[in-house]
Short mmCIF file of C-alpha atoms and ligand atoms in Angstrom, two decimals:
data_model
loop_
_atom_site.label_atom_id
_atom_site.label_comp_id
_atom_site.label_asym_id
_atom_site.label_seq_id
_atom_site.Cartn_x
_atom_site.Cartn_y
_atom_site.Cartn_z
CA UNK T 1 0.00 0.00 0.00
CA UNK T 2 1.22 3.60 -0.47
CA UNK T 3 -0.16 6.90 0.09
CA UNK T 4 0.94 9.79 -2.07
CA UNK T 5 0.37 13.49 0.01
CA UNK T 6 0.35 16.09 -2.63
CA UNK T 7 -0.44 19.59 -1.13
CA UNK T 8 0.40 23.30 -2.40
CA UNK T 9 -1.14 26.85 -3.70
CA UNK T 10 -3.65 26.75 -6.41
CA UNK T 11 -2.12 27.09 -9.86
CA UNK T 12 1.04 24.26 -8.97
CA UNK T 13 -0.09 21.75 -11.31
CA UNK T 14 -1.12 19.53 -8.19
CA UNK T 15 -4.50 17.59 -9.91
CA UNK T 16 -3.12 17.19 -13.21
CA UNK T 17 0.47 16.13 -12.00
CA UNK T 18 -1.37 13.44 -9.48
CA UNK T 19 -4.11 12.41 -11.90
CA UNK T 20 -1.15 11.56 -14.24
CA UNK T 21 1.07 9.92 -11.31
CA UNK T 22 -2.23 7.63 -10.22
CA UNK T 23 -2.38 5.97 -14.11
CA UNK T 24 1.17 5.28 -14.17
CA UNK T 25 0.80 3.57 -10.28
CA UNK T 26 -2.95 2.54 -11.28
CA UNK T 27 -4.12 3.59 -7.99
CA UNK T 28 -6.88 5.73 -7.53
CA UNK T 29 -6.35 10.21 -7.72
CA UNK T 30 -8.56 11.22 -5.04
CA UNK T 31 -8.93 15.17 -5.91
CA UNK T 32 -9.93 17.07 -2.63
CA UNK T 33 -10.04 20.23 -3.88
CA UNK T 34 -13.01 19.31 -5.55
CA UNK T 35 -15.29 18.11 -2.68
CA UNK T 36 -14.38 21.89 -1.26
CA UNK T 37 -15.53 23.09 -5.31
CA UNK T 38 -19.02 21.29 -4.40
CA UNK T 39 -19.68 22.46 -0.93
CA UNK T 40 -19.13 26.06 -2.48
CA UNK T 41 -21.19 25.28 -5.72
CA UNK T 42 -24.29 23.98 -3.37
CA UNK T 43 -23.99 27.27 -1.47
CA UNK T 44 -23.59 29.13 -4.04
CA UNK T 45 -26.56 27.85 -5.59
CA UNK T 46 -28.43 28.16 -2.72
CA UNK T 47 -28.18 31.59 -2.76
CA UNK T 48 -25.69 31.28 0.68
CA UNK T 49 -23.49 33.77 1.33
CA UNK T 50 -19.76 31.68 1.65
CA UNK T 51 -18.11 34.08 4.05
CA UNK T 52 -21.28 33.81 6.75
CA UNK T 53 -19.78 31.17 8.99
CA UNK T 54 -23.06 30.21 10.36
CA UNK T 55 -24.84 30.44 7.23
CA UNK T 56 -22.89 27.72 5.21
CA UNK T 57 -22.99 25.39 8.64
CA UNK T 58 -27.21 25.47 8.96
CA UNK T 59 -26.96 24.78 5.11
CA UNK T 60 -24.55 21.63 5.43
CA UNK T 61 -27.38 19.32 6.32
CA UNK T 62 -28.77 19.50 3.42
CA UNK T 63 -25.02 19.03 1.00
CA UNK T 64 -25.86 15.35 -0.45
CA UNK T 65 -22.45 14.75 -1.63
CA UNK T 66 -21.33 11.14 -3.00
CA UNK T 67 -17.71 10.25 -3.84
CA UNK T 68 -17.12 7.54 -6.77
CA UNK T 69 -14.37 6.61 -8.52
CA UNK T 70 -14.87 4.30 -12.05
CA UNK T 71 -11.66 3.44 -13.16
CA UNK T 72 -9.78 5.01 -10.95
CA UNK T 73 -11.42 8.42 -11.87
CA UNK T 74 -13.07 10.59 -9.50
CA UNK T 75 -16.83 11.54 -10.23
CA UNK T 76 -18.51 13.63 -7.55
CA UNK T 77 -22.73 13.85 -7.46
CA UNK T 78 -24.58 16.56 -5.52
CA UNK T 79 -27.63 15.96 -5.02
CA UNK T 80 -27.55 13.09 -7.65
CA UNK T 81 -26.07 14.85 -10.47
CA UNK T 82 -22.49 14.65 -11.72
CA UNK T 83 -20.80 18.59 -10.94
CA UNK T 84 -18.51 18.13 -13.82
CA UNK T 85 -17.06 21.29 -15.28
CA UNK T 86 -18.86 23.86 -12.84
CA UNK T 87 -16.97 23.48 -9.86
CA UNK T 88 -13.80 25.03 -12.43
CA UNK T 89 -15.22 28.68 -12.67
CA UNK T 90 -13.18 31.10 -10.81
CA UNK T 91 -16.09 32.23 -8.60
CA UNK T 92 -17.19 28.63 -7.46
CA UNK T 93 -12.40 28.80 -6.74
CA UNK T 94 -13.45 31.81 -4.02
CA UNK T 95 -16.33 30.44 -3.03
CA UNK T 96 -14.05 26.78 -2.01
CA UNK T 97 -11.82 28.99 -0.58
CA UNK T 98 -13.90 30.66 1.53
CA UNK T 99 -15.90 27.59 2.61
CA UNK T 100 -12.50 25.71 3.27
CA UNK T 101 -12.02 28.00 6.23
CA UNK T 102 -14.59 26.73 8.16
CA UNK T 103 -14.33 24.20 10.83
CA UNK T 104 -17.88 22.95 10.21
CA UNK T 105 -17.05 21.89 6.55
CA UNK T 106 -13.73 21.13 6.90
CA UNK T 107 -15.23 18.60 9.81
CA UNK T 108 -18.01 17.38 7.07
CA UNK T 109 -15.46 16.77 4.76
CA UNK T 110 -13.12 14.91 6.60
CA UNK T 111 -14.32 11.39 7.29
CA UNK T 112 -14.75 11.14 3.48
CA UNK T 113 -11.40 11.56 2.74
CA UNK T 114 -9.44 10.03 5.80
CA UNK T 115 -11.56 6.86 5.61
CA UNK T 116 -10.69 6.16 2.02
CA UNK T 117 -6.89 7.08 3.04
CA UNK T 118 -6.63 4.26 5.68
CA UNK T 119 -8.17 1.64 3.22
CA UNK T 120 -6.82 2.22 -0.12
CA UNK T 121 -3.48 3.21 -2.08
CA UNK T 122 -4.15 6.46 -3.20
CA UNK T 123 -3.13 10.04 -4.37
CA UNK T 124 -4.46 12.40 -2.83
CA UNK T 125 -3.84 16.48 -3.58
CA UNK T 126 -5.21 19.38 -1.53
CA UNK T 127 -4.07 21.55 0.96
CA UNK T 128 -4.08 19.68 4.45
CA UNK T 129 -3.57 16.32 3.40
CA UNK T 130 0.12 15.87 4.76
CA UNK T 131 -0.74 17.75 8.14
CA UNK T 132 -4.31 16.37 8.74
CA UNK T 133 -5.83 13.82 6.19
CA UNK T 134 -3.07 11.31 5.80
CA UNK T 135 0.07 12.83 8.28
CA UNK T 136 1.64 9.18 8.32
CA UNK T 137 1.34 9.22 4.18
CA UNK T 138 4.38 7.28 2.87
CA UNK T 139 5.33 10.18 0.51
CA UNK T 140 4.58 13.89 1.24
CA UNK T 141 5.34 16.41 -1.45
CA UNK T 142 4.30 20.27 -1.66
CA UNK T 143 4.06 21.12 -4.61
CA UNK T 144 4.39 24.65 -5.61
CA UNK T 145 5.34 27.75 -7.96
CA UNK T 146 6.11 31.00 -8.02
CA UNK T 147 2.85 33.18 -8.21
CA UNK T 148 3.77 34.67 -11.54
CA UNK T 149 4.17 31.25 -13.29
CA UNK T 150 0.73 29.43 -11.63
CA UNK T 151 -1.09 32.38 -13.00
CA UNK T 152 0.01 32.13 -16.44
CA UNK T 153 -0.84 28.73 -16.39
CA UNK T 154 -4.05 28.80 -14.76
CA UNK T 155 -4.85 31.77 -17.29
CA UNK T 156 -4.17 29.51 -20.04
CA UNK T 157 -6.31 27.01 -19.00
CA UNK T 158 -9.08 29.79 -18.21
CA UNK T 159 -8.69 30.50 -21.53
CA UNK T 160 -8.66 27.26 -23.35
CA UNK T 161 -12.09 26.38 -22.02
CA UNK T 162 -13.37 29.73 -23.45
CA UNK T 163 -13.47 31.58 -20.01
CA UNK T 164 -12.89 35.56 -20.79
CA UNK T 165 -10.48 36.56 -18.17
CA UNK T 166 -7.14 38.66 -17.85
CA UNK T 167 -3.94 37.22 -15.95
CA UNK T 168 -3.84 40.07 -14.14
CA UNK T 169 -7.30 39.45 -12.94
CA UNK T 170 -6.03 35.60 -12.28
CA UNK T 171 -2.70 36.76 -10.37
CA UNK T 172 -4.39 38.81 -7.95
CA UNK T 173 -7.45 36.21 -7.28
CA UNK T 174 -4.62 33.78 -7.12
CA UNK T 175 -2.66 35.73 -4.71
CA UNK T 176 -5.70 36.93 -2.43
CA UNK T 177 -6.73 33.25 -2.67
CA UNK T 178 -3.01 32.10 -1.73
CA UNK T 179 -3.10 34.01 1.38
CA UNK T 180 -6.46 33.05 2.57
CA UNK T 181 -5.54 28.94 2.51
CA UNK T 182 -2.01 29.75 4.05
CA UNK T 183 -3.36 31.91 6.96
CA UNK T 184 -6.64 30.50 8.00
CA UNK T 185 -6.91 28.87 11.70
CA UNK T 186 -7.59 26.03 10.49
CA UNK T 187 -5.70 23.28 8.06
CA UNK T 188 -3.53 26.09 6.56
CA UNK T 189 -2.08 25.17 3.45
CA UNK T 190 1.78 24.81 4.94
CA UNK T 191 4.32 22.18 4.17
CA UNK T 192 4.32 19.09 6.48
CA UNK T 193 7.42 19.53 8.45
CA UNK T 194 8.48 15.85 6.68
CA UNK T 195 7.36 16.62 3.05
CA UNK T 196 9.55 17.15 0.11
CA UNK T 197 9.35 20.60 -1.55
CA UNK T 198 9.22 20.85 -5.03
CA UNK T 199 9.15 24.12 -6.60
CA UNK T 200 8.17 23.61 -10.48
CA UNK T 201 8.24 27.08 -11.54
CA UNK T 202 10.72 26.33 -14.35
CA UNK T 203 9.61 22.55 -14.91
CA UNK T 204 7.15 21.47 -17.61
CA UNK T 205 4.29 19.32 -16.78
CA UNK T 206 6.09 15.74 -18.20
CA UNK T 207 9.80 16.89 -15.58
CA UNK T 208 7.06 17.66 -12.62
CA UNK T 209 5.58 14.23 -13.19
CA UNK T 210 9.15 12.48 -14.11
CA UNK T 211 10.26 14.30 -10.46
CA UNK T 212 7.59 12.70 -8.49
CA UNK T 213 7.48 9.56 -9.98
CA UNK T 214 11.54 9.53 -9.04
CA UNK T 215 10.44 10.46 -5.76
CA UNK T 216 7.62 8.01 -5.16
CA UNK T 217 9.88 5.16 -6.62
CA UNK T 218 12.99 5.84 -4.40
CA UNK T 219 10.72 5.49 -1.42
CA UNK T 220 9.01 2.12 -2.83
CA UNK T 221 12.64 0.89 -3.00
CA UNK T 222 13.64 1.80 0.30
CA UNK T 223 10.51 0.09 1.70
CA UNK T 224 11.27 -3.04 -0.11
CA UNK T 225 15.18 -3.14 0.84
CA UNK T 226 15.53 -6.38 2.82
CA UNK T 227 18.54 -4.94 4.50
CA UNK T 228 22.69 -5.04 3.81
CA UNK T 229 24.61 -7.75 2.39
CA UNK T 230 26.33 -8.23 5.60
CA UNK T 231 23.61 -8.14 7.99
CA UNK T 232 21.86 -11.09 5.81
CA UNK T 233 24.34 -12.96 5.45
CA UNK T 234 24.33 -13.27 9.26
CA UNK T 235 20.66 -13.55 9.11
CA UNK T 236 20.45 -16.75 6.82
CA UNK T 237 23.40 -18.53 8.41
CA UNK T 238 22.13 -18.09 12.28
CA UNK T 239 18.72 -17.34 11.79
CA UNK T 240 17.96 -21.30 11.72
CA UNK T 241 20.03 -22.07 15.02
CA UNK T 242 18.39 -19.23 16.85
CA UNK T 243 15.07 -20.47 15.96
CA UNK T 244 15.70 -24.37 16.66
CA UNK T 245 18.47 -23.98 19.81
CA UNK T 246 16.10 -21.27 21.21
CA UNK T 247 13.07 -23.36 20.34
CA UNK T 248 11.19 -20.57 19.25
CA UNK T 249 6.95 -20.52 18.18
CA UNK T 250 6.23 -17.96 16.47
CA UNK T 251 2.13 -16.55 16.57
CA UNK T 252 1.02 -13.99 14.50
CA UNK T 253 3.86 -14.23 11.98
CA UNK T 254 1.10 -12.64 9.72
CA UNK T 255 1.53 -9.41 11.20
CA UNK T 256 5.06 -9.05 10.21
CA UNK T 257 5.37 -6.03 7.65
CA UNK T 258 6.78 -6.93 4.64
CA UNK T 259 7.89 -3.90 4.14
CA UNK T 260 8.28 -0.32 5.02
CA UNK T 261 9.40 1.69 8.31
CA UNK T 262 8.10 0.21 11.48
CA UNK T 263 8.70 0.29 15.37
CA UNK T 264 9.33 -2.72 16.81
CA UNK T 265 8.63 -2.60 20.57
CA UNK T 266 9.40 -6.02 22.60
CA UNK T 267 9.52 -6.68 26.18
CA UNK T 268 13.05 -7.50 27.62
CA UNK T 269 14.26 -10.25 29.23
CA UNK T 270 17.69 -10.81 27.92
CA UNK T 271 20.14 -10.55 25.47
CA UNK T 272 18.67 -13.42 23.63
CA UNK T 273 15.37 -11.34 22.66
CA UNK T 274 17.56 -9.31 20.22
CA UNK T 275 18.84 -12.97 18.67
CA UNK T 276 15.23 -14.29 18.93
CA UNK T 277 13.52 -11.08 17.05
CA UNK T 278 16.31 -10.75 14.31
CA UNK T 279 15.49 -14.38 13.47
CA UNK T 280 11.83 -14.44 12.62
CA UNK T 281 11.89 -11.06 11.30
CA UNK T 282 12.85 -11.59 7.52
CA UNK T 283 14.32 -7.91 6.81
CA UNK T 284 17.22 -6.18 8.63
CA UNK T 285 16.10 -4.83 11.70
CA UNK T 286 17.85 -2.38 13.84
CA UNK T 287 18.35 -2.33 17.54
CA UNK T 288 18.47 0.30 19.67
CA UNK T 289 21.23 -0.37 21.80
CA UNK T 290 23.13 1.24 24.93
CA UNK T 291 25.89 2.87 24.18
CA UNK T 292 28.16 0.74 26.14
CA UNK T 293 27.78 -2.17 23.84
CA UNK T 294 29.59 0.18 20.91
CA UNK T 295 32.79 0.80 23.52
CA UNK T 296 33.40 -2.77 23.37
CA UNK T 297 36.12 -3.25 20.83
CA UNK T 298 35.36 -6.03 18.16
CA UNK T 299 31.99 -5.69 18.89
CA UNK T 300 31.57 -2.27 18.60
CA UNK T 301 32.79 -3.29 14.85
CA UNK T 302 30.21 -6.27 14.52
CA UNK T 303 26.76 -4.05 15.95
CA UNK T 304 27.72 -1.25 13.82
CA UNK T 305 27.75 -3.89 10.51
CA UNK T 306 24.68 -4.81 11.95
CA UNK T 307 23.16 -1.51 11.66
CA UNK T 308 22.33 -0.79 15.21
CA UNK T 309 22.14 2.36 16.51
CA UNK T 310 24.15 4.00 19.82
CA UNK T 311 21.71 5.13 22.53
CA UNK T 312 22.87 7.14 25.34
CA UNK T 313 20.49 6.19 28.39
CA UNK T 314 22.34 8.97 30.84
CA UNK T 315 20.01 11.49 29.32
CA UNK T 316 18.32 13.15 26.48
CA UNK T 317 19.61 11.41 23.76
CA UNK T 318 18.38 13.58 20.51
CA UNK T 319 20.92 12.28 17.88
CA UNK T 320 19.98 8.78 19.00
CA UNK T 321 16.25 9.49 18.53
CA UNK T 322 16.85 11.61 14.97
CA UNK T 323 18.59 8.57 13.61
CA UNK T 324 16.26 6.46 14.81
CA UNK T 325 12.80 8.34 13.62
CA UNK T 326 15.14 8.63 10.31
CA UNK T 327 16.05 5.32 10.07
CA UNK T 328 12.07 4.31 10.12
CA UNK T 329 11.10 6.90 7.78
CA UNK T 330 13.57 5.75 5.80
CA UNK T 331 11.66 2.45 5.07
CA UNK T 332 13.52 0.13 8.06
CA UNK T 333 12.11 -1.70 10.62
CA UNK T 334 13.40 -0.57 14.30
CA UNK T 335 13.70 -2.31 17.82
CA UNK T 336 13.21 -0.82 21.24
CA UNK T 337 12.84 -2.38 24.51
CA UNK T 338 10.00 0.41 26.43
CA UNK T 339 11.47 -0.80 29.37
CA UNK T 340 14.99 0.36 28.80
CA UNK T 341 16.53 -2.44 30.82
CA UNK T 342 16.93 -6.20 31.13
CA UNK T 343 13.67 -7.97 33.48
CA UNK T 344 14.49 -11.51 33.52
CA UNK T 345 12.02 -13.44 35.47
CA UNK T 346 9.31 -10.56 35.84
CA UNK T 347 6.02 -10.41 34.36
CA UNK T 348 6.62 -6.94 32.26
CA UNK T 349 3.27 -5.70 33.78
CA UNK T 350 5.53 -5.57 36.95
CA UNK T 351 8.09 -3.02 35.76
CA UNK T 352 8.53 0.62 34.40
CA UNK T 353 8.47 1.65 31.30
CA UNK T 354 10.17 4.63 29.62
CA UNK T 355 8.81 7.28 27.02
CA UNK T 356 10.67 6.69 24.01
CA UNK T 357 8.90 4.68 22.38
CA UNK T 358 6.11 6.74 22.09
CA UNK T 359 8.10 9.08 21.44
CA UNK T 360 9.52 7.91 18.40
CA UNK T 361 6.08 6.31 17.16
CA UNK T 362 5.19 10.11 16.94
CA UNK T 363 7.89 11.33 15.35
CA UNK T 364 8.08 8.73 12.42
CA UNK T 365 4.76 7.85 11.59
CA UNK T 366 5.22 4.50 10.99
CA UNK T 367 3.28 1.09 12.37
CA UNK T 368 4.34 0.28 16.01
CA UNK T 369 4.84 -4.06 16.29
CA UNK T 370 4.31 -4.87 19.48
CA UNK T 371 6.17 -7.88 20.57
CA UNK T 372 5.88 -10.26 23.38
CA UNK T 373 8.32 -12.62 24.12
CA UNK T 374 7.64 -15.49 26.66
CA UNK T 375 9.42 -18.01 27.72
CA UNK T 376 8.33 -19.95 30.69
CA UNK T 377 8.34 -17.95 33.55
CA UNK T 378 9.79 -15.21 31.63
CA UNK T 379 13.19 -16.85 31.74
CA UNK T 380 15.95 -18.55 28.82
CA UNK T 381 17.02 -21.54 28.96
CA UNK T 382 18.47 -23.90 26.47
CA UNK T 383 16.01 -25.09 24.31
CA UNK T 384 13.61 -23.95 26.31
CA UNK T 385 10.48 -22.92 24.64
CA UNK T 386 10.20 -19.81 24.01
CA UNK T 387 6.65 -18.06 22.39
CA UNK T 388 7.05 -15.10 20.95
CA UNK T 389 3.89 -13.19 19.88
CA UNK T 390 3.68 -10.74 17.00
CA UNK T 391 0.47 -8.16 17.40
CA UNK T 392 -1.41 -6.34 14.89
CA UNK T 393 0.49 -3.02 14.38
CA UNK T 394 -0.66 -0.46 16.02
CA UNK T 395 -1.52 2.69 13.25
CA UNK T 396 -0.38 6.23 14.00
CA UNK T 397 -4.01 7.30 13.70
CA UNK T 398 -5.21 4.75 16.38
CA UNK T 399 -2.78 6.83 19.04
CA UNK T 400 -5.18 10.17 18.45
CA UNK T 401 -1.87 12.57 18.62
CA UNK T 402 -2.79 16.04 18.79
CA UNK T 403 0.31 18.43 19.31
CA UNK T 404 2.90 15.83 20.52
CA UNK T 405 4.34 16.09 24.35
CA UNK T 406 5.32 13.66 27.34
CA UNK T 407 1.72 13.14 28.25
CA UNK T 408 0.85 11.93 24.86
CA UNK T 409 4.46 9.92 24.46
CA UNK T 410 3.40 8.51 27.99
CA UNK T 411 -0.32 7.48 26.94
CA UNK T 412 1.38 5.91 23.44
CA UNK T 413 3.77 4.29 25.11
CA UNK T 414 1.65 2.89 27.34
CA UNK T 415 -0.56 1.80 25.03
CA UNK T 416 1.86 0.38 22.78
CA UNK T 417 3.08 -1.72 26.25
CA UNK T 418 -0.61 -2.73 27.34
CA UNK T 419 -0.67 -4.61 24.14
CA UNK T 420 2.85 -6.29 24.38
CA UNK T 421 1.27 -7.72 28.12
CA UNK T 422 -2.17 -8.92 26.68
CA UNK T 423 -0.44 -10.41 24.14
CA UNK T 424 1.75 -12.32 26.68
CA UNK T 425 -1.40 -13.37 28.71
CA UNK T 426 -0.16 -10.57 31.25
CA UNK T 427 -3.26 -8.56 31.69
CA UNK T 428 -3.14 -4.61 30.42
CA UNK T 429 -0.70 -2.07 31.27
CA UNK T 430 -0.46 -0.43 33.64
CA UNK T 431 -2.29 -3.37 35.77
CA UNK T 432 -5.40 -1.90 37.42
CA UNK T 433 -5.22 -3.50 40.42
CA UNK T 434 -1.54 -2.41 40.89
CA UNK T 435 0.24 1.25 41.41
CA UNK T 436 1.47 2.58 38.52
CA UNK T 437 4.64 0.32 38.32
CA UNK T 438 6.27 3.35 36.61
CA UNK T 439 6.03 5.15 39.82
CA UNK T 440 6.67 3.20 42.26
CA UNK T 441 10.27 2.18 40.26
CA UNK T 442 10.91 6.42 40.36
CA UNK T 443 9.53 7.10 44.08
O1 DC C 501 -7.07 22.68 -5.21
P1 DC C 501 -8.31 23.54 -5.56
O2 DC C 501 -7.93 24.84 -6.18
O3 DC C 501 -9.31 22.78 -6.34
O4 DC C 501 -9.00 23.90 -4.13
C1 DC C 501 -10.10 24.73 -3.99
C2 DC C 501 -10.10 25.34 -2.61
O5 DC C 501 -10.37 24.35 -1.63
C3 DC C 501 -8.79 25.99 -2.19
O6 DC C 501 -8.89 27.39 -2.25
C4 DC C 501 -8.55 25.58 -0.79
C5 DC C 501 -9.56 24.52 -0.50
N1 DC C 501 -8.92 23.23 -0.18
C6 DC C 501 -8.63 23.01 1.13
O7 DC C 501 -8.81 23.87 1.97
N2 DC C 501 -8.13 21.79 1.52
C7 DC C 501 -7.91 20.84 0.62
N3 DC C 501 -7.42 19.66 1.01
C8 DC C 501 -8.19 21.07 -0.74
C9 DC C 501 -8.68 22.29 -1.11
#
């Protein structure tokens, strides 16, 4: 699956670069802009005045808007009948603009398009769809141009379909419309701190499209990397021993990505759990490991092949996290340990956990795996049996982050733990008959 964030001004070439991007993927062009077009066609229409807040809410009711695609093309019906060309004028462009600033539509209009997001590869263009609609979107681009040069073309266009118009009529609606979407309260058309800019001012139609086709395939590559030569090599020769000397069952292998960035979180028991979890996972995954284990000398050599990456736990480690959220983003699977430290023979509802896991699953945007490993009593042995359970990952929209912060890397990574316990047959985390185990560790 991939979703493809395009956002930026009016006039940047966004629909017809993404309607051309979706035929070449064959995945569906979901044009957002457009549902925005037909809110402000229905009020215009209805004789509603688009800047009266209140006005276009009491009206919304009574928007019957459907959403179909045949053949991957978008079609949308109000009221039954097909909008076509008359969402395109430049009045029904104000009108979207000015209905796009408020909450009440933006809130109508939302469920539509993040519902489709979470179910289907798609393309989506607009103005919020990196920041709001799909924020954990495999590829994020703004796409934009200098005023001047969107004008022009949207003038052309104007004119091609007949519409009498001047460009400098276009450049100052353009501009007046520009600063409305950038400055409103709400969804602002910004860049998503993580999206690629691409400024096509002096690119043709055919270079934008070549540019973000290079851009959406470099990311499908990275996703699909399996990981160094050196790492699997290591992988295929002692993956089999791990897995028969440490006797491990796997459940819920199904839930293994096959590709992509992800967050491995496991509960921690011993040094064998990074042996254990590199051997059913069947890409290179990368551990995040105390930066003691890298001033050992040989080994330093042999966990740096291996792709793992130096945490300092003494404090706030922020080069540690970077390369971690990068390394994820990048299309790897990592590993953490939420508790931060060894627990051999101890339920893991019984300890404390740390924030950065939570903090990283907010940061990268990528599936979190939660892991539970159990061997009998929550202690190796060899050939002991050991079970390790793979969960469902957890989405970034099923963690409802709102501006980021410890409370919400707390809640997160507490969430993310609860599951690694009930997967384990521990009961939820933190256990509600207990103190907060957390606390009671830091009192
Ligand atoms: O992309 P467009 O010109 O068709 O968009 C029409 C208006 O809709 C635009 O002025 C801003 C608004 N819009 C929005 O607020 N959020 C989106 N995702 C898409 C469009």
């Amino acid at each position: 699956m991939i979703r493809i964030a395009i956002d930026g001004p009016g006039g940047a070439g966004k629909s017809s670069v993404a309607k051309s991007v979706a035929k070449k993927l064959g995945i569906p062009y979901m044009d957002t802009g457009a549902l925005y077009r037909t809110v402000g066609l229905f009020m215009k229409n209805a004789g509603v005045d688009t800047s009266d807040e209140d006005g276009v809410a009491a009206r919304l009711p009574d928007v019957r808007l459907d959403l179909t695609f045949e053949d991957g093309k978008q079609k949308i019906l109000l009221g039954g009948t097909d909008v076509g060309d008359r969402i395109r004028t430049q009045e029904i462009s104000m009108a979207a603009s000015d209905v796009s600033k408020i909450p009440a539509v933006r809130a109508f209009l939302l469920n539509t398009q993040k519902e489709f997001a979470a179910k289907n590869s798609v393309i989506m263009d607009g103005r919020d769809i990196g920041t709001v609609i799909i924020p954990d979107a495999e590829v994020k681009i703004f796409l934009t141009a200098k005023p001047e040069a969107r004008a022009m073309r949207r003038f052309t266009e104007l004119k091609e379909r007949g519409i009498e118009t001047t460009y400098e009529k276009v450049l100052a609606e353009m501009n007046e419309r520009d600063l409305q979407d950038s400055t409103r309260a709400i969804a602002p058309c910004v860049p998503a701190e993580d999206s690629i800019l691409l400024d096509n001012s002096d690119l043709t139609q055919e270079e934008t499209i070549g540019a973000v086709l290079k851009i959406v395939k470099k990311v499908q590559k990275a996703r699909k990397k399996r990981g160094s030569a050196f790492y699997m090599f290591f992988r295929y020769l002692l993956g089999p021993f791990v897995r028969f000397f440490c006797n491990i069952r796997v459940h819920g292998k199904e839930n293994i990505p096959r590709e992509g960035g992800c967050l491995i979180c496991s509960n921690h028991i011993g040094i064998r759990d990074v042996l254990a979890i590199a051997a059913v996972f069947p890409r290179q995954v990368r551990f995040i490991a105390k930066k003691e284990w890298f001033q050992i000398p040989g080994f330093r050599l042999l966990i740096k092949g291996l792709g793992a990456i130096s945490l300092d736990r003494t404090g706030n480690d922020v080069d540690a996290l970077k390369n971690a959220v990068a390394t994820a983003k990048g299309g790897a699977p990592i590993v953490i340990f939420p508790q931060g430290h060894r627990y051999p023979a101890v339920p893991p509802t019984e300890t404390p956990i740390k924030n950065g896991a939570g903090l990283i699953a907010y940061r990268a945007k990528v599936p979190v795996v939660p892991i539970c490993l159990c061997p009998k009593d929550f202690k190796y042995g060899f050939m002991k049996r050991l079970d390790l359970y793979v969960g469902k990952p957890i989405l970034y929209s099923e963690f409802g982050f709102e501006k980021g912060g410890f409370s919400e890397y707390k809640a997160a990574t507490e969430k993310i733990f609860s599951e690694i316990c009930e997967l384990g047959g521990c009961g939820s985390y933190p256990r509600s008959d207990a103190n907060d185990p957390a606390k009671e560790k830091s009192e």
